Short mmCIF file of C-alpha atoms and ligand atoms in Angstrom, two decimals:
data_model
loop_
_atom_site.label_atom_id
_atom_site.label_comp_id
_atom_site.label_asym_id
_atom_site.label_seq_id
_atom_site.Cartn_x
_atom_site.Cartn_y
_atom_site.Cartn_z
CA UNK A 1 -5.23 21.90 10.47
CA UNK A 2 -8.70 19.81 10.91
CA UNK A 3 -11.70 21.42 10.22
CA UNK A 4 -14.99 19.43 11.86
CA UNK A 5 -17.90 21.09 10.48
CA UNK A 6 -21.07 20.68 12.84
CA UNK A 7 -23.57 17.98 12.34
CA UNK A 8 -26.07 21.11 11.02
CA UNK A 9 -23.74 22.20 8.54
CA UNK A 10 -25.15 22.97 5.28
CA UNK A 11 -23.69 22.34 2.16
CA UNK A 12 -23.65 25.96 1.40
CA UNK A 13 -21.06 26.35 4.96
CA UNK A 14 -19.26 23.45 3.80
CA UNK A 15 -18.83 25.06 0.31
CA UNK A 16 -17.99 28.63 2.00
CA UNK A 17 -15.16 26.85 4.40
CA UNK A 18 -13.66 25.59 1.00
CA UNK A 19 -13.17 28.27 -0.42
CA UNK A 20 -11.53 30.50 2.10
CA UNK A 21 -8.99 27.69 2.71
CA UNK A 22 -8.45 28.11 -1.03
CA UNK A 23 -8.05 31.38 -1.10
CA UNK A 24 -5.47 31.74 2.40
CA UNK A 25 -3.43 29.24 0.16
CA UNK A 26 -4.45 25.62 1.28
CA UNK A 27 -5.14 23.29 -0.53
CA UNK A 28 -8.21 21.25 1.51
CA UNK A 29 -8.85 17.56 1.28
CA UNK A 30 -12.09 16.50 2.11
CA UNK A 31 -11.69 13.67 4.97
CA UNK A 32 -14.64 10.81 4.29
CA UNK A 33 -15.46 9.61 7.61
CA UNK A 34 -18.57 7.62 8.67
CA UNK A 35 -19.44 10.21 11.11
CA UNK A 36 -18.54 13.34 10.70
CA UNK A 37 -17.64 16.12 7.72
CA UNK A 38 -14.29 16.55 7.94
CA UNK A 39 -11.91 19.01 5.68
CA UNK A 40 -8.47 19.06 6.36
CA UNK A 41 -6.47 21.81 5.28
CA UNK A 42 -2.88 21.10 4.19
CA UNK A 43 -0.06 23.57 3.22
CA UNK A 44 2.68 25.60 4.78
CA UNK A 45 2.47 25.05 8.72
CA UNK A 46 3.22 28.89 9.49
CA UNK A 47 -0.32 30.25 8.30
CA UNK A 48 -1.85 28.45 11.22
CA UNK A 49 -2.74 31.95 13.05
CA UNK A 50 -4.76 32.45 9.66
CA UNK A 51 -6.41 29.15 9.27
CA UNK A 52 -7.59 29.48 12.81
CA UNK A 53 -10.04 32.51 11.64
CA UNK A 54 -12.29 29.92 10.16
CA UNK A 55 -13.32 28.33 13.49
CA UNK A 56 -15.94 31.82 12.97
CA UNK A 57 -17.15 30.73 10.26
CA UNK A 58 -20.80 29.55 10.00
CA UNK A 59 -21.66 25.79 10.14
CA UNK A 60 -17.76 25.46 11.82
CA UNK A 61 -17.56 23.08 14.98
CA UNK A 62 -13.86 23.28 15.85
CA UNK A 63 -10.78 23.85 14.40
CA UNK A 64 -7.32 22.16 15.65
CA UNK A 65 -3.91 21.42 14.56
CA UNK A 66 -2.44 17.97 13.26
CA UNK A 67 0.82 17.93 15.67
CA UNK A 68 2.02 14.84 13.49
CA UNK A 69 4.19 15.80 10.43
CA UNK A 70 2.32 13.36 8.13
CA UNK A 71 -1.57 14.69 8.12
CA UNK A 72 -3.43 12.90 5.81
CA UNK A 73 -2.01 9.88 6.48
CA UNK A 74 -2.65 10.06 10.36
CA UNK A 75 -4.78 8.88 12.55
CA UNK A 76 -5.69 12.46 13.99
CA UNK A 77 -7.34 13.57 10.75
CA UNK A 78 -9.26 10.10 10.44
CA UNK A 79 -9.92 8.05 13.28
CA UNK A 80 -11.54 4.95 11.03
CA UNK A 81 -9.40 2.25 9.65
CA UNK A 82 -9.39 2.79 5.53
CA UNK A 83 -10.82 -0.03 3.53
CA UNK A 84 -9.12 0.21 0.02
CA UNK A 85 -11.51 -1.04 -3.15
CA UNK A 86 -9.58 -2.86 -5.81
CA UNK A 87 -12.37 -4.38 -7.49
CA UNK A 88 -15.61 -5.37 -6.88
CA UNK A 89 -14.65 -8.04 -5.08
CA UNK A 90 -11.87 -7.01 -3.53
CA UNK A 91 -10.83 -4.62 -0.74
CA UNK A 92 -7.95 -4.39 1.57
CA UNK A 93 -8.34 -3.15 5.16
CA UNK A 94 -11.52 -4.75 6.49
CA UNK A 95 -12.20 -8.36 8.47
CA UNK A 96 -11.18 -10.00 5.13
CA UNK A 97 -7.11 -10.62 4.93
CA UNK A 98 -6.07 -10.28 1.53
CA UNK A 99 -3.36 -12.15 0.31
CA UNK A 100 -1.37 -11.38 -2.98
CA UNK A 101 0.80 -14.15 -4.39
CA UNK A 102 3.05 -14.50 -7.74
CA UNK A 103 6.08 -14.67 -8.93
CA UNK A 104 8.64 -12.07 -8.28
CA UNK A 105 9.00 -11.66 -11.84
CA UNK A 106 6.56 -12.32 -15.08
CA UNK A 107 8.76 -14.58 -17.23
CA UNK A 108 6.19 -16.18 -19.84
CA UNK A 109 2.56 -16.75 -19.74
CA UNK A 110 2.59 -20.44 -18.81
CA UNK A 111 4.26 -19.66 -15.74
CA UNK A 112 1.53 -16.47 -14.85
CA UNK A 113 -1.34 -18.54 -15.65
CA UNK A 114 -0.48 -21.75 -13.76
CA UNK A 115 0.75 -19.95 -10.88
CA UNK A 116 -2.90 -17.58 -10.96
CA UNK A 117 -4.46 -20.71 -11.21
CA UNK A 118 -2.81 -22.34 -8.31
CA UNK A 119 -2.69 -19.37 -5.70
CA UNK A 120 -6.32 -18.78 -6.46
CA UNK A 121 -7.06 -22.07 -6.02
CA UNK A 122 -5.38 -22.07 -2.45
CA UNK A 123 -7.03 -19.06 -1.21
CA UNK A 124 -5.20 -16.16 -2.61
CA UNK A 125 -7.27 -13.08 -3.74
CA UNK A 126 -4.64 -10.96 -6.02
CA UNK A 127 -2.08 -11.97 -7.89
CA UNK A 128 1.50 -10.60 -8.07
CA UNK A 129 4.19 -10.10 -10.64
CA UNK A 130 6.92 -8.07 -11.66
CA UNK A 131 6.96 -6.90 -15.38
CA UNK A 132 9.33 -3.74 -14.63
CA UNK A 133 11.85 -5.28 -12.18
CA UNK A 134 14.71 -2.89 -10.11
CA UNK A 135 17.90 -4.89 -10.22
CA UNK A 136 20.92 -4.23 -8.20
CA UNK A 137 23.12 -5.56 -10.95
CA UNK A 138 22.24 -3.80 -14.26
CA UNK A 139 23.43 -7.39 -15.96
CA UNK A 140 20.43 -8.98 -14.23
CA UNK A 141 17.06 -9.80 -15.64
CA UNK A 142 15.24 -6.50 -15.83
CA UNK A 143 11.70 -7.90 -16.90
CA UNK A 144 9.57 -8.37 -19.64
CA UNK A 145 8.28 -4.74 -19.19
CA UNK A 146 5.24 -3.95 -21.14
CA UNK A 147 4.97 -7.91 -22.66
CA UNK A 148 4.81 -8.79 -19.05
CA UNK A 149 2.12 -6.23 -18.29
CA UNK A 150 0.18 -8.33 -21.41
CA UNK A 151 0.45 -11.63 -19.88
CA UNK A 152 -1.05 -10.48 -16.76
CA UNK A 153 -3.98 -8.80 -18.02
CA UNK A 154 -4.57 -12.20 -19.66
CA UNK A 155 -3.95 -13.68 -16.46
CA UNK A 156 -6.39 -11.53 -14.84
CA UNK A 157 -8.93 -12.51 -17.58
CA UNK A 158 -8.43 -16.39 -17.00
CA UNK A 159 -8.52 -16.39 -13.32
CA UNK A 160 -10.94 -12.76 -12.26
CA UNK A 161 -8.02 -11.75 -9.96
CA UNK A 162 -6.69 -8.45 -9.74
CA UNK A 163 -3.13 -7.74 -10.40
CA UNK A 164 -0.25 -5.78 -8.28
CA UNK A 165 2.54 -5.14 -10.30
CA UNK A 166 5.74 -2.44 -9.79
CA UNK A 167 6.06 0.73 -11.50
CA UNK A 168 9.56 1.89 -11.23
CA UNK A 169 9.37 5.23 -13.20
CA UNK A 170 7.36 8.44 -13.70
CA UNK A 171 7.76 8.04 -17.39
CA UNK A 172 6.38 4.48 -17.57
CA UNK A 173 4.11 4.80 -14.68
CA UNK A 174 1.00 5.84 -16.82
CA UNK A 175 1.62 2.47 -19.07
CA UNK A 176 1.33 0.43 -16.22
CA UNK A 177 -1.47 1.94 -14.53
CA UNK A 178 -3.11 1.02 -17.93
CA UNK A 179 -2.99 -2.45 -17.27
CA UNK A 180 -2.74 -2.92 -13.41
CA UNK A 181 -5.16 -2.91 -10.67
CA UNK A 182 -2.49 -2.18 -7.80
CA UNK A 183 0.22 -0.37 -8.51
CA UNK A 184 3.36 -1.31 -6.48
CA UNK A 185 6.37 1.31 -5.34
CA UNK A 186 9.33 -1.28 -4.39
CA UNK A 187 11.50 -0.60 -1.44
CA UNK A 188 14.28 1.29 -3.95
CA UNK A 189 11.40 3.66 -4.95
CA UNK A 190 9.83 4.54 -1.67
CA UNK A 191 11.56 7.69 -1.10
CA UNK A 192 11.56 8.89 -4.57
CA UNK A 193 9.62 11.82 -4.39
CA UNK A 194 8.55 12.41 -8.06
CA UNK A 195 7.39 8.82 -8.51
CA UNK A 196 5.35 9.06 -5.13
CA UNK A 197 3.95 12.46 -6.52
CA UNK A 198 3.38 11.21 -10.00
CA UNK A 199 1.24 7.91 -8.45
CA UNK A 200 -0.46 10.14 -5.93
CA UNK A 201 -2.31 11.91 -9.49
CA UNK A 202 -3.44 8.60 -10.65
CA UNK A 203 -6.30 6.90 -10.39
CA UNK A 204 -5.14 3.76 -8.54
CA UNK A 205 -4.49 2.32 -5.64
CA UNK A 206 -1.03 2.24 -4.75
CA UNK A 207 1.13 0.06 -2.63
CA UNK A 208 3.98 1.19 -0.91
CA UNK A 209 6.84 -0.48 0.26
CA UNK A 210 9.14 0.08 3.16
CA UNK A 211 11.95 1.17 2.02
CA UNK A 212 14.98 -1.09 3.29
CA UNK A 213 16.22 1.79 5.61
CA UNK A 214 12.99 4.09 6.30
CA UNK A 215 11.89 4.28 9.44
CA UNK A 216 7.98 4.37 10.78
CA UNK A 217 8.10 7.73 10.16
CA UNK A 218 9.69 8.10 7.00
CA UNK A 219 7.39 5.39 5.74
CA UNK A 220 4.11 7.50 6.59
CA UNK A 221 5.84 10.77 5.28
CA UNK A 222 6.27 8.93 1.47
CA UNK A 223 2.61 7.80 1.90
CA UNK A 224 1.55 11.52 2.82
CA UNK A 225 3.54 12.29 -0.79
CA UNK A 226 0.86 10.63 -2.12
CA UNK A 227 -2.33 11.24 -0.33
CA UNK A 228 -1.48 14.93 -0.75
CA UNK A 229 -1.89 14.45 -4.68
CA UNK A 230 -5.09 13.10 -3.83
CA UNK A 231 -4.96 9.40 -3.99
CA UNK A 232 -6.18 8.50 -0.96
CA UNK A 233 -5.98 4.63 -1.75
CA UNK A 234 -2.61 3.45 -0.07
CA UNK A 235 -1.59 0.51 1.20
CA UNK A 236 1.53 0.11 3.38
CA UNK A 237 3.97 -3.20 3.17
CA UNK A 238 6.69 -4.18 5.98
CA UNK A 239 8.86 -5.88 3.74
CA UNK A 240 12.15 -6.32 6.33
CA UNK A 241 14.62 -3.67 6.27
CA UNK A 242 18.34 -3.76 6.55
CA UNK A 243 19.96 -4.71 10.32
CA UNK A 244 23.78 -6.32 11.25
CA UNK A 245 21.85 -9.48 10.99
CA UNK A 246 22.67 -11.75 7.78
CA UNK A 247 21.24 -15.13 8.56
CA UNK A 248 18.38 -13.52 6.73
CA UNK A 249 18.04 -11.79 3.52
CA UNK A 250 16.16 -8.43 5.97
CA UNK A 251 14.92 -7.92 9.41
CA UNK A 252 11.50 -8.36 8.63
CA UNK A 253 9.83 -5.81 11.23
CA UNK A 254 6.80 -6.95 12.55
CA UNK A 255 6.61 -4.81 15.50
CA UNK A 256 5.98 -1.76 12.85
CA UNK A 257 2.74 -3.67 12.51
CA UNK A 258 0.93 -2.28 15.79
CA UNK A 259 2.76 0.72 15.08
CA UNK A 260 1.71 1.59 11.84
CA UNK A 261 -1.96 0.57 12.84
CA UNK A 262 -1.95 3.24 15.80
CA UNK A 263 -0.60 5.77 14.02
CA UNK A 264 -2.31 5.58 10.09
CA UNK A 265 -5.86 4.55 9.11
CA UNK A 266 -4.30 2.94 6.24
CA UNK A 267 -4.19 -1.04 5.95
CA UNK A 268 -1.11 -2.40 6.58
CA UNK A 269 0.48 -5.72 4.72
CA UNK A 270 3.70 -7.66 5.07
CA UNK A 271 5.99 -9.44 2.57
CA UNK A 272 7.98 -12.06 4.72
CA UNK A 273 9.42 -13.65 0.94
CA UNK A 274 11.58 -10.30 0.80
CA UNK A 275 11.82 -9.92 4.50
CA UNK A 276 13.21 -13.35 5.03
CA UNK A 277 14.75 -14.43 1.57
CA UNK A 278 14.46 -17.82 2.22
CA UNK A 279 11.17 -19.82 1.60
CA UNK A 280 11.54 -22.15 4.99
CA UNK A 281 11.14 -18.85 7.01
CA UNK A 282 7.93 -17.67 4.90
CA UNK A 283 5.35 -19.42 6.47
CA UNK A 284 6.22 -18.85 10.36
CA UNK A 285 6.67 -15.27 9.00
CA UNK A 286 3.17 -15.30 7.34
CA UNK A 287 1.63 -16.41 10.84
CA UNK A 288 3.27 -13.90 13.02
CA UNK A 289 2.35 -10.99 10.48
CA UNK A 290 -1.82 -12.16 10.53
CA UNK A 291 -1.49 -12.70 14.55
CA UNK A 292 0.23 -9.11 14.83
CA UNK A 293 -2.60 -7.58 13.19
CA UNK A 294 -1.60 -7.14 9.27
CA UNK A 295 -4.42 -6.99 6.46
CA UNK A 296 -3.07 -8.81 4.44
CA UNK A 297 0.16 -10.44 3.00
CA UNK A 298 2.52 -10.84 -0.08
CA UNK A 299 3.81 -14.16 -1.17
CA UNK A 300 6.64 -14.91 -4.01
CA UNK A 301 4.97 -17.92 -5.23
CA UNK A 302 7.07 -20.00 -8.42
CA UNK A 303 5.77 -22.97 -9.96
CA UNK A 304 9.83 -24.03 -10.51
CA UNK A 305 11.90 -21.45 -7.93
CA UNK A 306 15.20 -23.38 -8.62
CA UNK A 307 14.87 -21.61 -12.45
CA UNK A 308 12.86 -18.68 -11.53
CA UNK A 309 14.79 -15.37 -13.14
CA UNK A 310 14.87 -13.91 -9.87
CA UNK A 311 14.36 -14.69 -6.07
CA UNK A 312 13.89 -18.45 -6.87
CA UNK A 313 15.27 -19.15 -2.84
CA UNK A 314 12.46 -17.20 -1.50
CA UNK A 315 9.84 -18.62 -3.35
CA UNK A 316 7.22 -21.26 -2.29
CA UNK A 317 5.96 -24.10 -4.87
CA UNK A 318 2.44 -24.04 -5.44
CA UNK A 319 2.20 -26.74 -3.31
CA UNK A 320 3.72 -25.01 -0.09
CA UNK A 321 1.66 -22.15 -1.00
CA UNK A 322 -1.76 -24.57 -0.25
CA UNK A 323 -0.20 -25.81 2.77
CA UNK A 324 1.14 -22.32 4.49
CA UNK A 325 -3.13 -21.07 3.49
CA UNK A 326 -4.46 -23.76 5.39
CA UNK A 327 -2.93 -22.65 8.18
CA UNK A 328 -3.29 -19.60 8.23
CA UNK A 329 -6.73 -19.70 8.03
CA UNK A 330 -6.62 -20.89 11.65
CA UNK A 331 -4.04 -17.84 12.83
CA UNK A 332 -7.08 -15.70 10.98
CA UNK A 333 -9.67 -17.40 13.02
CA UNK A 334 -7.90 -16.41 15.82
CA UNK A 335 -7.39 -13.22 14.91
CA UNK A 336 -10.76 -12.51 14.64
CA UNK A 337 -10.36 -12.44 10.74
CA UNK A 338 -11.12 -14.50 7.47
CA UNK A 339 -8.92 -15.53 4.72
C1 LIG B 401 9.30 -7.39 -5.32
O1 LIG B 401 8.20 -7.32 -4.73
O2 LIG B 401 9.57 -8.23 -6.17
C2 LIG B 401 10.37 -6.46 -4.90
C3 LIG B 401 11.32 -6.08 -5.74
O3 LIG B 401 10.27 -6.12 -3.61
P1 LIG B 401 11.08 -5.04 -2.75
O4 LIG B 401 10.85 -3.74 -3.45
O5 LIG B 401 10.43 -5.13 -1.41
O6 LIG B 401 12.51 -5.48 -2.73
MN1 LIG B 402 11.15 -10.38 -5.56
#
């Protein structure tokens, strides 16, 4: 249920409507909205008879149901778009597209600092790399874990970008929040319930990743996993999910772009490297995603991809990187957006 408290409210009703969602068993989330004082109450949907007693209560505008199953997450309960703070330069979700670009995986500190170097140099506003990686093959590379963590903090020092990097555990997820700015749930994660749950009680923002066969739905209901903890500082990725085609790595999805944007007030991003698998495809990819209406993107960027310990096909040089930026600062012009 939404509770819109009237303009006139005082903090004494707010404090009152509060508590008596407390004590019929809610738990009530306080909604931040330019506009208006919000609370939304969230908890078993069968007590709505009970919650509707507060619409009585003084200082109390209206009360009305959230029909969707994900609440906090939906458009219903906040009508504004979220802008996300990573630092004090950076946000994700306003005119600004934000793009995040790395290597899939940390593998020294050469390679982190000349590729933070060169993506910042090109336009890029985050960086990205994977220090806990999720392998399909347990034989595979499976990152340099909390070494890797290390060389991006220094990375972050060189270059003043934030990092996004994956946590892939509840047990290590407190370690990495230690050191990252963003803290990434990867498509194998997204419907794991007590990671989502142990991210949604930390103190940073998170970003969440499609998982490879989630639908729209499924995607916001992970994200409401989180939000309902009471980290309200999500950010959503279309990374491709699984289809009968092959001729690409994933189905990269970009009509969930428009979708997502209706439904959440979250900002929404898009990783064509994973969606495609194939660096020739990244760029077009990259275009579409901006002209569709994403904030912002996710590159695999590799100063030598043919070595790289993972996704080395999907990666751009440094040198595409530049090129793909320039243009899409004219798809963000167009777009009514700037890079
Ligand atoms: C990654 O970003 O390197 C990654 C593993 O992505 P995904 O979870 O989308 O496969
Ligand atoms: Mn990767």
């Amino acid at each position: 249920m939404i509770i819109v408290m009237k303009t006139d409210a005082t903090k004494h009703d707010r404090e009152e409507v509060l508590k008596r969602i407390r004590e019929l068993g809610y738990k009530p989330h306080v909604i931040h909205g330019t506009t208006r004082y919000v609370i939304g109450a969230i908890g078993d949907e069968r007590g709505k008879l009970v919650l509707s007693s507060i619409e009585s209560m003084h200082g109390v505008e209206n009360v009305v149901p959230i029909l969707k199953p994900y609440k906090l997450t939906s458009r219903e309960v906040k009508k504004e778009q979220s802008i996300i703070k990573i630092s004090d330069t950076v946000s994700i979700g306003g005119k600004k597209i934000s793009v995040m670009a790395g290597p899939c995986a940390v593998e020294s500190e050469e390679q982190i600092i000349a590729t933070a170097k060169a993506v910042k140099d090109a336009g890029a506003n985050i960086l990205r790399g994977g220090a806990f990686k999720p392998r399909t093959s347990p034989y595979a590379f499976q990152g340099m874990k909390e070494e890797g963590l290390k060389i991006l903090a220094k990375a972050r020092e060189a270059t003043g970008l934030p990092i996004v990097t994956e946590v892939v555990n509840p047990e290590t997820a407190d370690l990495v929040a230690g050191y990252a700015d963003i803290l990434q749930i990867g498509t194998r994660n997204a419907q794991n319930f007590e990671l989502l749950k142990k991210v949604g009680q930390l103190n940073k923002p998170v970003l969440l990743k499609r998982g490879m066969s989630m639908t729209i739905q499924e995607l916001l209901m992970s994200a409401e996993y989180i939000l309902s903890e009471g980290n309200q500082a999500v950010i959503l990725c279309e990374r491709g999910i699984r289809t009968f085609e092959t001729a690409t790595r994933n189905t990269l999805d970009l009509s969930a772009i428009p979708v997502l944007k209706s439904k959440t007030h979250l900002p929404v991003i898009v990783d064509p490297s994973h969606g495609t698998g194939n660096y020739k495809y990244v760029a077009p990819m990259a275009f579409a995603a901006i002209a569709a209406g994403a904030d912002g993107l996710m590159i695999e960027v590799h100063p030598d991809p043919e070595n790289a310990t993972s996704d080395g096909p999907q990666s751009l040089t440094p040198k595409n990187f530049a090129k793909m930026m320039e243009k899409l600062r004219l798809y963000a012009e167009v777009s009514d957006r700037v890079i």
